[in-house]
Short mmCIF file of C-alpha atoms (C1' of nucleotides) in Angstrom, two decimals:
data_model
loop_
_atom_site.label_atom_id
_atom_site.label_comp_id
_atom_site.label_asym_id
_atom_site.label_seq_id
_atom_site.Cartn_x
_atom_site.Cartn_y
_atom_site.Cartn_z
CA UNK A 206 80.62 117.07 137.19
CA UNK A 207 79.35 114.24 135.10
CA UNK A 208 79.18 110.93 137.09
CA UNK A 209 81.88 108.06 136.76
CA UNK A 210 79.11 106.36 134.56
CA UNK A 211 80.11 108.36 131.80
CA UNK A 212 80.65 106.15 128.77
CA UNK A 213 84.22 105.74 127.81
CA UNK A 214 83.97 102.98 125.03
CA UNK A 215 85.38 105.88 122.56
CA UNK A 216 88.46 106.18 124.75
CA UNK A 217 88.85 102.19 124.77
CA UNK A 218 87.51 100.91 121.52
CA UNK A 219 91.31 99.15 119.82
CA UNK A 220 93.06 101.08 122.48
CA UNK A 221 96.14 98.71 123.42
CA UNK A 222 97.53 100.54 126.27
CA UNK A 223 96.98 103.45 128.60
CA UNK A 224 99.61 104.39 130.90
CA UNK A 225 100.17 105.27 133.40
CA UNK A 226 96.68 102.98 134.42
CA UNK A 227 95.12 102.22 137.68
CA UNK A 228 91.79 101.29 137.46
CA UNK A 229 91.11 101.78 140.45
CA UNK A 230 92.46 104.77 141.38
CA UNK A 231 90.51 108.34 141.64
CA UNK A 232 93.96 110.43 140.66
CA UNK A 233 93.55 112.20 137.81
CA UNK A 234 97.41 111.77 137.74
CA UNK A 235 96.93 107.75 137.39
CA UNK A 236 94.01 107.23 135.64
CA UNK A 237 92.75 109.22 132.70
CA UNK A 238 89.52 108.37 133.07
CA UNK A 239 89.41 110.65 136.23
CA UNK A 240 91.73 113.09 134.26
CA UNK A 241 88.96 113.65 131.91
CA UNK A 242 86.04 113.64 134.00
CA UNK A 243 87.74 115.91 136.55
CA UNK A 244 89.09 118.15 134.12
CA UNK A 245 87.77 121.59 134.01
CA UNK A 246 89.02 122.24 130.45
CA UNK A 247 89.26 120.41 127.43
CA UNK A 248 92.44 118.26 127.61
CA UNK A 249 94.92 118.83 125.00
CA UNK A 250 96.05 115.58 122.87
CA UNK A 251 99.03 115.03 120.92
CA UNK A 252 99.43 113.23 117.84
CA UNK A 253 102.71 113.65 115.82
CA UNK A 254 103.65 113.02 112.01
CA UNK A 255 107.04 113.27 110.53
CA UNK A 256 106.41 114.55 106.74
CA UNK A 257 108.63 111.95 105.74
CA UNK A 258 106.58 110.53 102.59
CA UNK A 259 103.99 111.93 100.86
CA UNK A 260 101.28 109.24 101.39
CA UNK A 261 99.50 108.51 104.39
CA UNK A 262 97.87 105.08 105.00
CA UNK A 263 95.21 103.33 107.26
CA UNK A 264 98.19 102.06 109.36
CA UNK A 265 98.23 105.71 109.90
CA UNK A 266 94.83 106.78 110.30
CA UNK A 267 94.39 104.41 113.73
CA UNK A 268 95.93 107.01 115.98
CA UNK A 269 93.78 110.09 113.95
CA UNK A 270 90.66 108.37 114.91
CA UNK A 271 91.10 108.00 118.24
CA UNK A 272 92.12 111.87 118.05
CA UNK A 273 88.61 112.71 116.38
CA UNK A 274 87.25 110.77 118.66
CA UNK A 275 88.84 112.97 121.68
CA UNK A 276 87.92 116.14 119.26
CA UNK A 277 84.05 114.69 119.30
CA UNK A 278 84.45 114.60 123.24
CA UNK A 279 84.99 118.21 123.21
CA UNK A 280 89.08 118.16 123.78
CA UNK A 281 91.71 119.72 121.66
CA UNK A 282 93.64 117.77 118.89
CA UNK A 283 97.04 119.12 118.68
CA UNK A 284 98.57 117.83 115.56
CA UNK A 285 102.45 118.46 115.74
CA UNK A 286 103.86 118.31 112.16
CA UNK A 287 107.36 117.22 112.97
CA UNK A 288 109.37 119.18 110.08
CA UNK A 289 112.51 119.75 112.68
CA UNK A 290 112.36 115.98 113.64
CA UNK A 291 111.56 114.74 110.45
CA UNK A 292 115.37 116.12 109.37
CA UNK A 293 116.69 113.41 111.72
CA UNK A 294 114.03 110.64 111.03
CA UNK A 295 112.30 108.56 113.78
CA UNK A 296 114.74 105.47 114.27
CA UNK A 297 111.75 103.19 115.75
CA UNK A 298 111.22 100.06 114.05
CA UNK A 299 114.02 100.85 112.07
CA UNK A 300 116.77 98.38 110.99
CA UNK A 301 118.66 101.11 109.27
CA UNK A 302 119.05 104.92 109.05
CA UNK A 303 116.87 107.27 107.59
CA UNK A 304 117.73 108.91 105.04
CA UNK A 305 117.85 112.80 106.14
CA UNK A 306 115.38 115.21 103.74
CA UNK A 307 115.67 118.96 102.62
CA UNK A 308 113.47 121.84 104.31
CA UNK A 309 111.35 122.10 101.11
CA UNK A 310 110.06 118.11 100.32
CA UNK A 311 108.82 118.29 104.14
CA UNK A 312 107.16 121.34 103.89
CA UNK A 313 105.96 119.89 101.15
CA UNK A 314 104.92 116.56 102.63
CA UNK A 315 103.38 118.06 105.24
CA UNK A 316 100.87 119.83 103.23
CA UNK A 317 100.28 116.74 101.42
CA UNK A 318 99.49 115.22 104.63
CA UNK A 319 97.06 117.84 106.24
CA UNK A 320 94.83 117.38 102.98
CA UNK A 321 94.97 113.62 103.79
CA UNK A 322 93.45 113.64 107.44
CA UNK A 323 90.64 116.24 106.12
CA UNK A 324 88.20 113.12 105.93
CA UNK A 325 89.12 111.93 109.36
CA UNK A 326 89.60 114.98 111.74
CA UNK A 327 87.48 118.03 112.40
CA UNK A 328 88.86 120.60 110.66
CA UNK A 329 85.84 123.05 112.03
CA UNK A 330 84.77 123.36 115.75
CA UNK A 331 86.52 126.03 116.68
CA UNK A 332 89.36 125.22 119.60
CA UNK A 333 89.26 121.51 118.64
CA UNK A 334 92.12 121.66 115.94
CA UNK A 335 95.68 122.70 116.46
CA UNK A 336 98.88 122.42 113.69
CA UNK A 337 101.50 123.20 115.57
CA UNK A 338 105.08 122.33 113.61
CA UNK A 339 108.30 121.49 115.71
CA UNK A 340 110.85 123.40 114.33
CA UNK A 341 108.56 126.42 116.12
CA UNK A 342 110.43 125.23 119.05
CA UNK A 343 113.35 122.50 118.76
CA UNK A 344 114.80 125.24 115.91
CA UNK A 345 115.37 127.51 118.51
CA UNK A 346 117.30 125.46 120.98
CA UNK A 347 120.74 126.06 121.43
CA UNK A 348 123.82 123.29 122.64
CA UNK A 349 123.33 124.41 126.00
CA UNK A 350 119.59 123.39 126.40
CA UNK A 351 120.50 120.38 123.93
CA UNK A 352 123.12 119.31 126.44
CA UNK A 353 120.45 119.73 129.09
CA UNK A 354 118.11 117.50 127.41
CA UNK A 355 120.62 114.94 126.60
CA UNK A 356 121.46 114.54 130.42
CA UNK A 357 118.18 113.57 131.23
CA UNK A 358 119.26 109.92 129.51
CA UNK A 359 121.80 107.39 129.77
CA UNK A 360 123.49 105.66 127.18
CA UNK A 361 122.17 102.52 128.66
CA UNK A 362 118.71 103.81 128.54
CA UNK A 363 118.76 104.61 125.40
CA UNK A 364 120.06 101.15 124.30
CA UNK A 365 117.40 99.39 125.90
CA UNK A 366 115.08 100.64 123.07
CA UNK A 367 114.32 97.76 120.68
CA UNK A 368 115.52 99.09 117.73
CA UNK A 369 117.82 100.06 118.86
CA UNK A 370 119.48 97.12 121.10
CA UNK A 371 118.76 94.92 118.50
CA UNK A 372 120.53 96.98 115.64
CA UNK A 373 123.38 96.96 118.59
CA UNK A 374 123.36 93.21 119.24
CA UNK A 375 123.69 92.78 115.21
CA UNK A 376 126.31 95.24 114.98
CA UNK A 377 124.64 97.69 112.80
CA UNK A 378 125.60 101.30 112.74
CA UNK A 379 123.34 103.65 115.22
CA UNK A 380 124.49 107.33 114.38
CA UNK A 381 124.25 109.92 117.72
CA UNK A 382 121.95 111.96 116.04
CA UNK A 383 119.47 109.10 116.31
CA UNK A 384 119.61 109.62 120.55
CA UNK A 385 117.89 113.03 119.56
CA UNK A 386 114.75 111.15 118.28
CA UNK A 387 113.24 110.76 121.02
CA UNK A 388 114.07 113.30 123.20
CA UNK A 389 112.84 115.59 120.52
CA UNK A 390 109.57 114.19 120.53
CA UNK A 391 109.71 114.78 124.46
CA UNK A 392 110.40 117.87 124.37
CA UNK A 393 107.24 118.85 121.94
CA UNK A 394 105.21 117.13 124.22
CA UNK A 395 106.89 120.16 127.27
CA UNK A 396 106.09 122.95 124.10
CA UNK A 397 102.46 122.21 124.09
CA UNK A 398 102.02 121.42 127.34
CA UNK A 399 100.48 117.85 126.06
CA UNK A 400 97.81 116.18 128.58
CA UNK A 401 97.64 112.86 126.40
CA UNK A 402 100.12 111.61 123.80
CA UNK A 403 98.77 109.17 121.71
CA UNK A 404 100.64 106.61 119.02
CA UNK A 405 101.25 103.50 117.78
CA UNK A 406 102.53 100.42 120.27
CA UNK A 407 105.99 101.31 119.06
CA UNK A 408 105.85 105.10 120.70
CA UNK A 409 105.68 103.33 123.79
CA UNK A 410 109.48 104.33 124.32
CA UNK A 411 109.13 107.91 123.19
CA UNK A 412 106.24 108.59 124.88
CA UNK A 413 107.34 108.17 128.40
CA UNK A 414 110.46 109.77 127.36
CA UNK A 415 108.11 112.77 126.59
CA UNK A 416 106.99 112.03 130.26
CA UNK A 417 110.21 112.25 131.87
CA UNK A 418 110.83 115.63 130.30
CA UNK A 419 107.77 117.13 131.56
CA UNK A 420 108.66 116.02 134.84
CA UNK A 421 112.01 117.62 134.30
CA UNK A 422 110.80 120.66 133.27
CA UNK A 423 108.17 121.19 135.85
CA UNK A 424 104.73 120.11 133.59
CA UNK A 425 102.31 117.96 134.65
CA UNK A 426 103.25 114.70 133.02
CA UNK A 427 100.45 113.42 129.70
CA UNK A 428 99.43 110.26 129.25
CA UNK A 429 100.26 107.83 126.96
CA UNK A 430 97.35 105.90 124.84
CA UNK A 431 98.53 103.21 122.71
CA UNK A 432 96.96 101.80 119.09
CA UNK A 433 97.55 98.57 117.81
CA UNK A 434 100.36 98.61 114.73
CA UNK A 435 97.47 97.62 111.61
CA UNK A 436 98.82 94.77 109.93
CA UNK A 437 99.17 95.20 106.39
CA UNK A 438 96.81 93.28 103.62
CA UNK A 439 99.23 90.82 103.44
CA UNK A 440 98.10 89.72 106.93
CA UNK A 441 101.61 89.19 108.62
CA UNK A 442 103.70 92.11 108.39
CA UNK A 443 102.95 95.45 109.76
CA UNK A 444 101.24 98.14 107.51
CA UNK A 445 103.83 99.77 105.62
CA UNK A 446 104.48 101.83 102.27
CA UNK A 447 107.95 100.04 101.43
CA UNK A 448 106.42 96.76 101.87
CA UNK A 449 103.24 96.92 99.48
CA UNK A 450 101.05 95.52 102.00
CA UNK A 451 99.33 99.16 102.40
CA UNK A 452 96.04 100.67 101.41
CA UNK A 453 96.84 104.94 101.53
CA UNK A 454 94.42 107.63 101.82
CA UNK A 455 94.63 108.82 98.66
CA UNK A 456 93.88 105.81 96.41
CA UNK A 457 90.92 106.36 94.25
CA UNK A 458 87.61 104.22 95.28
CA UNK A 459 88.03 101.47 93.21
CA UNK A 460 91.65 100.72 94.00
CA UNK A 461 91.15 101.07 98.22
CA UNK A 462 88.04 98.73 97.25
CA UNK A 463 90.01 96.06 95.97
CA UNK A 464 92.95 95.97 98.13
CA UNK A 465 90.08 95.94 101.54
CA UNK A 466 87.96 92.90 100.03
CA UNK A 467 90.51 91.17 100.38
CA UNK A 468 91.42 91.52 103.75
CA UNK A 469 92.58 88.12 105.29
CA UNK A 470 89.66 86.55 107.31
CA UNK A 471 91.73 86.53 110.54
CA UNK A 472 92.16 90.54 110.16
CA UNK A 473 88.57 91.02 109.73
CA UNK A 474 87.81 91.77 113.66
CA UNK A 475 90.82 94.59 113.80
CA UNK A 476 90.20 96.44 110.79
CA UNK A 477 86.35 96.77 112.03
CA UNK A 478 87.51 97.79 115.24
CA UNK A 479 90.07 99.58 114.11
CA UNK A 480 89.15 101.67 111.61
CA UNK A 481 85.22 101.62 111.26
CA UNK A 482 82.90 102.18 113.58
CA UNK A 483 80.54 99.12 113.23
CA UNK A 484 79.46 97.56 116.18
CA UNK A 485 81.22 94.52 116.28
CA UNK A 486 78.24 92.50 117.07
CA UNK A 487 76.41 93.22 114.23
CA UNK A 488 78.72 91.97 111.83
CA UNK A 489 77.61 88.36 109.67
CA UNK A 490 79.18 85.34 110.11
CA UNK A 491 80.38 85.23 106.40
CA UNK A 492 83.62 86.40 106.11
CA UNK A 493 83.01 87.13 102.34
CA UNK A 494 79.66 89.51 103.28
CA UNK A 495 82.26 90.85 105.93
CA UNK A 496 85.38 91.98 103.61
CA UNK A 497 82.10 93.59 101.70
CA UNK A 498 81.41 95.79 103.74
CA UNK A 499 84.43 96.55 105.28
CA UNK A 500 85.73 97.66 102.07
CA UNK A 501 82.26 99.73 101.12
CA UNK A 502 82.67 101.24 104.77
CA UNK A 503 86.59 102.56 104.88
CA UNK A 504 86.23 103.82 100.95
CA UNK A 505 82.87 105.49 102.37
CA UNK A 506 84.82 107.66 104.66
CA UNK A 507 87.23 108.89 102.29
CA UNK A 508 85.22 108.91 99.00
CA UNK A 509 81.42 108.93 100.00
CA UNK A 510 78.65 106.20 99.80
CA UNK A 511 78.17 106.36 96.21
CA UNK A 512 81.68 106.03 95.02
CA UNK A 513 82.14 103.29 97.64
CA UNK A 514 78.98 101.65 95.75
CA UNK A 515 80.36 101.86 92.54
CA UNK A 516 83.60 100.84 93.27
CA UNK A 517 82.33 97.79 94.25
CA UNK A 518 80.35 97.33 91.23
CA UNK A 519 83.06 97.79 88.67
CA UNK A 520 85.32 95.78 90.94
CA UNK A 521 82.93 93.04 90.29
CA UNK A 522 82.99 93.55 86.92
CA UNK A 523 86.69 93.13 86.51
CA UNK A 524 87.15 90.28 88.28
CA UNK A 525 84.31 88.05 87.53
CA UNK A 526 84.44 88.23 84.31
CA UNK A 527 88.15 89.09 83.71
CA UNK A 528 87.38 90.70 81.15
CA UNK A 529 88.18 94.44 79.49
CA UNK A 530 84.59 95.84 79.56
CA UNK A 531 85.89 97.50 82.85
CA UNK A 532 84.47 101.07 83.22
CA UNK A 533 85.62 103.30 80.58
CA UNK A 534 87.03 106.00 82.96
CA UNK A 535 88.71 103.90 85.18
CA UNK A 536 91.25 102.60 82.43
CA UNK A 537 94.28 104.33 82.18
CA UNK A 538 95.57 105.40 78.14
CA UNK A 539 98.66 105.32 77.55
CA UNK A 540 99.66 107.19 74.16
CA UNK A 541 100.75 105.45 71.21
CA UNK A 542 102.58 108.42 69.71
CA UNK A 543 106.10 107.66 70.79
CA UNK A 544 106.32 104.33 69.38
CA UNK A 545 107.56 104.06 66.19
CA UNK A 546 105.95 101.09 64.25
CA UNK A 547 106.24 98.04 63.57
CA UNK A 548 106.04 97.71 66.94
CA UNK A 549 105.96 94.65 69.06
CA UNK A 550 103.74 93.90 71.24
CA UNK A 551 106.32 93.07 73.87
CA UNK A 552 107.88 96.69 73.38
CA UNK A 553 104.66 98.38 73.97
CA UNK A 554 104.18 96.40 77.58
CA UNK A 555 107.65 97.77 78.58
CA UNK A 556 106.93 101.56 77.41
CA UNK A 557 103.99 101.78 78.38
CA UNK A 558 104.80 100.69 82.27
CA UNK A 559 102.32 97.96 82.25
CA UNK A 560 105.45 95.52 82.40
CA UNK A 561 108.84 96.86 84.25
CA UNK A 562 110.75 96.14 81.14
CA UNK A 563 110.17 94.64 77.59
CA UNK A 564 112.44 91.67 78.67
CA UNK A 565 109.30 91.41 81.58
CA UNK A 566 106.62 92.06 79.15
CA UNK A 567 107.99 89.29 76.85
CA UNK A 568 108.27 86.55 79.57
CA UNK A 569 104.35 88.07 80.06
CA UNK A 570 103.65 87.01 77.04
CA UNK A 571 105.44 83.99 77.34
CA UNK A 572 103.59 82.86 80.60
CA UNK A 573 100.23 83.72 78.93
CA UNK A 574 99.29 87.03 81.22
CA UNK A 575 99.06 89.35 78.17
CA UNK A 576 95.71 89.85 76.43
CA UNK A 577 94.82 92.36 74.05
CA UNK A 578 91.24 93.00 74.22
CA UNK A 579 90.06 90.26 75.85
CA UNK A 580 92.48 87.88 73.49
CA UNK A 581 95.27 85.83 74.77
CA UNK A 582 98.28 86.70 72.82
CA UNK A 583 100.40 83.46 72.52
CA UNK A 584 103.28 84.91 69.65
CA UNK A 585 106.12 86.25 72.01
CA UNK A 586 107.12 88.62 68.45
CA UNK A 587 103.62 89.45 67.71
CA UNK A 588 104.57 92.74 65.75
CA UNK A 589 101.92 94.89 64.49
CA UNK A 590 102.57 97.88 61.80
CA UNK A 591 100.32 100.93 62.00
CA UNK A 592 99.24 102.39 65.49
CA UNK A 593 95.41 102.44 63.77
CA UNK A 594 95.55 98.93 64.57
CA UNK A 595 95.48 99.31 68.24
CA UNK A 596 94.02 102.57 68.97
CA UNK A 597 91.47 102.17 71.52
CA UNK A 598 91.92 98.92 72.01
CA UNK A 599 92.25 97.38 75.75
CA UNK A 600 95.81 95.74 76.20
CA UNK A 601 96.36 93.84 79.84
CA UNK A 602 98.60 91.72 81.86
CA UNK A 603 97.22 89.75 84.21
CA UNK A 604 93.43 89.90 85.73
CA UNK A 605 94.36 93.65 87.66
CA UNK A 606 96.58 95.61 85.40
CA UNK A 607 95.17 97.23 82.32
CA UNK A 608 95.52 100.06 79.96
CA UNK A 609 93.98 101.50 76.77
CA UNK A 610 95.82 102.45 73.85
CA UNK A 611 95.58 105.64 72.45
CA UNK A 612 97.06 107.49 69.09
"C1'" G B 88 145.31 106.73 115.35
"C1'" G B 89 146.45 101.02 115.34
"C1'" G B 90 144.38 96.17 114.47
"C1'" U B 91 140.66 92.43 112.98
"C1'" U B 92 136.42 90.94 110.25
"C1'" G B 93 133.15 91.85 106.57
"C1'" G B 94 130.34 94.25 101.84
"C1'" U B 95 127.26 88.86 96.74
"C1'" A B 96 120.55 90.30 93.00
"C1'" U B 97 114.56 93.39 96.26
"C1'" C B 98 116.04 90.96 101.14
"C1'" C B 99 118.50 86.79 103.61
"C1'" A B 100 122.29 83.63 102.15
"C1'" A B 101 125.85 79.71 99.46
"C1'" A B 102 130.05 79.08 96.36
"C1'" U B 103 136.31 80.57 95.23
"C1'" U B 104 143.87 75.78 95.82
"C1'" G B 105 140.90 81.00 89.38
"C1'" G B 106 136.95 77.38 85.08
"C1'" U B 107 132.15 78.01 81.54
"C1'" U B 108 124.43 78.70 83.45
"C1'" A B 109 126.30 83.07 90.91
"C1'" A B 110 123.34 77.33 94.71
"C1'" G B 111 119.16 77.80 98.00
"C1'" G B 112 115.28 80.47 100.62
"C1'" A B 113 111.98 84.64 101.25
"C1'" G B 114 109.51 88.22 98.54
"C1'" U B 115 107.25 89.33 94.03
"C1'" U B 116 104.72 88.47 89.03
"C1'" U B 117 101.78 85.10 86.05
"C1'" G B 118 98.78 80.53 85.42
"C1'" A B 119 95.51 76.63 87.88
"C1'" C B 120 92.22 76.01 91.99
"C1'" U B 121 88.96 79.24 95.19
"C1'" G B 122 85.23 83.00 98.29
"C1'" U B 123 88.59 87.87 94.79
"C1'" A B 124 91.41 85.32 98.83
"C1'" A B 125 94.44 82.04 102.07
"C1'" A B 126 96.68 77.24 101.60
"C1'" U B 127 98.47 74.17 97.62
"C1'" C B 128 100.55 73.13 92.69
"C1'" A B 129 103.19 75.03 88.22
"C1'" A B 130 106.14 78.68 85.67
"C1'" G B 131 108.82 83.32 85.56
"C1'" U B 132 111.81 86.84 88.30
"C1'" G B 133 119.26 91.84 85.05
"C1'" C B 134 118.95 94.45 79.95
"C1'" U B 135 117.86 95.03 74.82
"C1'" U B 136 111.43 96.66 69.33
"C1'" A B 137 116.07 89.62 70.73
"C1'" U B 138 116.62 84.73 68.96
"C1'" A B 139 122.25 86.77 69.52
"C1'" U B 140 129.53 83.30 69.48
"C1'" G B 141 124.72 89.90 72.17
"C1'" C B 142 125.29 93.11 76.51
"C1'" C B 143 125.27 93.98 82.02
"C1'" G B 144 126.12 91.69 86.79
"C1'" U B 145 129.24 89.63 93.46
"C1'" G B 146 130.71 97.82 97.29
"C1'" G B 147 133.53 101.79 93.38
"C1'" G B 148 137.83 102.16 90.14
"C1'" G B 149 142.13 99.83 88.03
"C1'" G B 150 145.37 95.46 87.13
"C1'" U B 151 147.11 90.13 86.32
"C1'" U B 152 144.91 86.01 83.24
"C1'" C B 153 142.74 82.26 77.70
"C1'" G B 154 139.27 82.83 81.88
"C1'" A B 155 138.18 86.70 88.15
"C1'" U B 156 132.75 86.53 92.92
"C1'" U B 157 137.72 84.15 93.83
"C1'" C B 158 144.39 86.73 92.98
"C1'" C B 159 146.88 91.90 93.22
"C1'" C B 160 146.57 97.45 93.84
"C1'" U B 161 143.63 101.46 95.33
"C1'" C B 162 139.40 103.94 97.14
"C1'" C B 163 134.58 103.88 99.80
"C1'" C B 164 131.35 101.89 103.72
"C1'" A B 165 130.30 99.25 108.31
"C1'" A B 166 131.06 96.36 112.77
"C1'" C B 167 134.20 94.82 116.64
"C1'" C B 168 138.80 95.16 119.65
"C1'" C B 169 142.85 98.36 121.40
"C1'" A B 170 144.19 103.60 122.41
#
RNA sequence: GGGUUGGUAUCCAAAUUGGUUAAGGAGUUUGACUGUAAAUCAAGUGCUUAUAUGCCGUGGGGGUUCGAUUCCCUCCCAACCCA
C-alpha cells in the first residue's frame, strides 16, 4: 500500500469542502484520503449534468477537472447525464421554476455537452470513463418506490434548503415536483454505487441527500467534494449563461481570449487555481502579464497553443488600434442582398444584427459608435444607393462588434 | 371550496380623488479616461429604411371616458389565511 505521504495536492488544489472530513482519522469511512489510499480498486466518482442548455462554460468545467484529475489518479469518472432529472430541472440557486424540456432537446443537449468536455476529460484509458444517463434508472421507478424515497425527508427538511426557504420566506411558488430534485440526484448516486460525489458549493444539500439514501438503501455512503462557484467576468456575480458574465467552451479562440484578459485583478488567483494548472507561485506580479497568460493558457486547452497565440495577436490588433484591419477571417459578412436600396445606414445596423433594432442602430449613430471602415459616420440618415458602394467594406459599432458587407 | 393581497419595461421599484413625456435604481450599450479593465464622468436604453398631430406600451381580453397604469366587467397567474 502506498504510504500516507502520498501527494494529494490534486485532490485539494480549489477544493472548498470535503465531507464527511476528519483529518485525523484513519477510517476510510471519514476521511477520503484513507478511502483512497486503502482502496483496493479504483473509486468510482460522480459528476452530474442536467442537459438543460446547450453550452457549457468554465463555471462548469471546475468540477470536470477535478474529475480528470481523479481519472489521472487511476479512478473511474462516472459522468451521469441527467436526461430524467433534467425534465424536472434542478431548483438550486433558483429564484423561480424551471421551465420543464421535451425528451428530444435533452437528448440533444446532452450530446452537445459530451463533445464539450472532450478537451477536459479522458475519453481513452479504458475503465476511466463512464456515461451513464438517469432515466436508465429513475424511468423505471414506480409510485411505490417514489413514495419510499419521499419518506426518507421531511417537509421541514426540505425547506431548510436555501433556495428554497428563501423562495418560501418571499412567498414565491415552490411546485412538489421540485422535492424530487434532490432525491433524484440521491438516488443516482445508490444506481452507481458512487464512492465520491463531486459539485459545486451549492450541491452541498443534494449531495448528502445522496448520502442519506445510500445509507437507506444499504450502500456504503460517497463522499462529497466541493468546488468553489467561478465568479463570472463581471467579477461579482456567479458564472452564469443568463447573466452574460460567462466565457463557454465552445467560443472560438479569439472571443474566450478577450473575455479572459480581462479578468478582474481580484479574480486572478481563482481562475489560476481554478482552472489552470500553473503553479501559483510562479505567476508575475503584474496583473496585466497575469490576465495574459491566463487567457493564452484556458484558450490553450480548448483550442491549442497556436490558436491561443494568435488569438492574442489579432486581439491586439483590434483593440489597440481600433481599427477594421482585424483579421480577414475573423469578421463576420453579412449579405447585402436583402436590402433593397437606397438604404440607410441605420437600416443596415438593424438587419444585419449588429444593432438590436434600426431605432438602436440610429441612436448608434447618434452617440458616435458607428464607423464604416474605419470612418465615423456623424449623418443619423446617411442613405447610400447602390449595394456596390459598400460591398466589402468593414461597417462597426463600437470598438468589439464588427461585420463586413457583402453583395 | 371561501376569503385577502398582489401582477408596472431586462430586473427591482414609484406614481392613480382619471390628465398630457410611466419617477428612481440596477443592469446593459456607446463615448472619455485607463492597463483592454476596474473606479469615475457623460450620453443612450419600446418600434418603424422616421423627423411624424406616427405607432406600441403598466398580466390577457373587453368596456366607460375628450382622456385609463388609475374606474367597471371578465379571464389568467401567484402568495397568504380559513376549510
Amino acid at each position: 500500500m502506498p504510504s500516507s505521504s502520498q501527494n494529494f495536492d490534486w485532490l485539494n488544489r480549489g477544493t472548498s469542502e470535503i465531507f464527511p472530513n476528519q483529518p485525523q482519522s484513519d477510517n476510510p469511512e471519514e476521511n477520503l484520503e484513507q478511502r483512497i489510499l486503502k482502496s483496493d480498486r479504483p473509486l468510482r466518482v460522480k459528476l452530474g449534468i442536467d442537459p438543460t442548455g446547450t453550452d457549457i462554460h468554465l463555471g462548469h468545467s471546475i468540477p470536470f477537472r477535478k474529475l480528470r484529475a481523479f481519472q489521472d489518479a487511476g479512478h473511474t469518472a462516472v459522468v451521469i447525464i441527467g436526461d430524467f432529472t433534467a425534465k424536472i430541472g434542478d431548483p438550486t440557486g433558483k429564484s423561480e421554476v424551471r421551465r420543464q424540456l421535451t425528451t428530444e432537446q435533452v437528448k440533444e443537449n446532452a450530446q452537445t455537452y459530451l463533445k464539450q468536455l472532450r478537451p477536459i476529460l479522458d475519453f481513452e484509458t479504458p475503465g476511466r470513463l463512464e456515461i451513464r444517463y438517469n432515466s436508465e434508472w429513475l424511468g423505471k421507478l414506480d409510485l411505490a418506490q417514489i413514495q419510499e424515497l419521499l419518506a426518507t425527508m421531511t417537509v421541514g427538511q426540505m425547506l431548510a434548503k436555501e433556495g428554497f426557504a428563501e423562495r418560501y420566506s418571499q412567498e414565491k411558488p415552490i411546485f412538489l415536483h421540485e422535492f424530487l430534485y434532490p432525491l433524484m440526484q440521491g438516488y443516482d448516486s445508490v444506481a452507481i454505487e458512487a464512492d465520491v460525489e463531486l459539485g459545486g458549493t451549492d450541491q452541498k444539500f443534494n449531495i448528502a441527500v445522496g448520502r442519506d439514501l445510500q445509507r437507506h438503501f444499504h450502500k456504503k455512503p460517497q463522499f462529497g467534494l466541493l468546488l468553489p462557484i467561478l465568479l463570472g467576468t463581471d467579477g461579482a456575480q456567479k458564472m452564469s449563461k443568463s447573466l452574460g458574465n460567462y466565457v463557454g467552451l465552445r467560443e472560438d479562440a479569439l472571443s474566450m481570449y478577450s473575455k479572459l484578459e480581462k479578468t478582474p485583478d481580484a479574480l486572478l488567483k481563482d481562475y489560476f487555481e481554478l482552472l489552470t494548472n500553473i503553479d501559483l507561485a510562479t505567476l508575475s506580479e503584474n496583473p496585466r502579464e497575469c490576465q495574459k497568460l491566463l487567457a493564452i493558457e484556458i484558450v490553450s486547452q480548448f483550442h491549442g497553443q497556436d490558436s491561443a497565440l494568435q488569438a492574442k495577436q489579432t486581439a491586439e490588433q483590434i483593440v489597440l488600434q481600433g481599427n477594421t484591419h482585424a483579421d480577414g477571417d475573423s469578421v463576420p459578412e453579412y449579405s447585402l442582398s436583402e436590402v433593397t436600396f437606397p438604404a440607410k445606414i441605420f437600416y443596415i445596423l438593424g438587419a444585419s444584427g449588429l444593432c438590436k433594432s434600426s431605432g438602436e442602430g440610429r441612436r448608434q449613430i447618434q452617440g458616435g459608435a458607428v464607423k464604416l471602415e474605419g470612418e465615423k459616420i456623424t449623418d443619423v440618415n446617411l442613405t447610400v444607393d447602390a449595394a456596390d458602394k459598400l460591398v466589402g467594406k468593414v461597417l462597426q459599432v463600437g470598438k468589439k462588434k464588427f461585420i463586413r458587407l457583402v453583395e
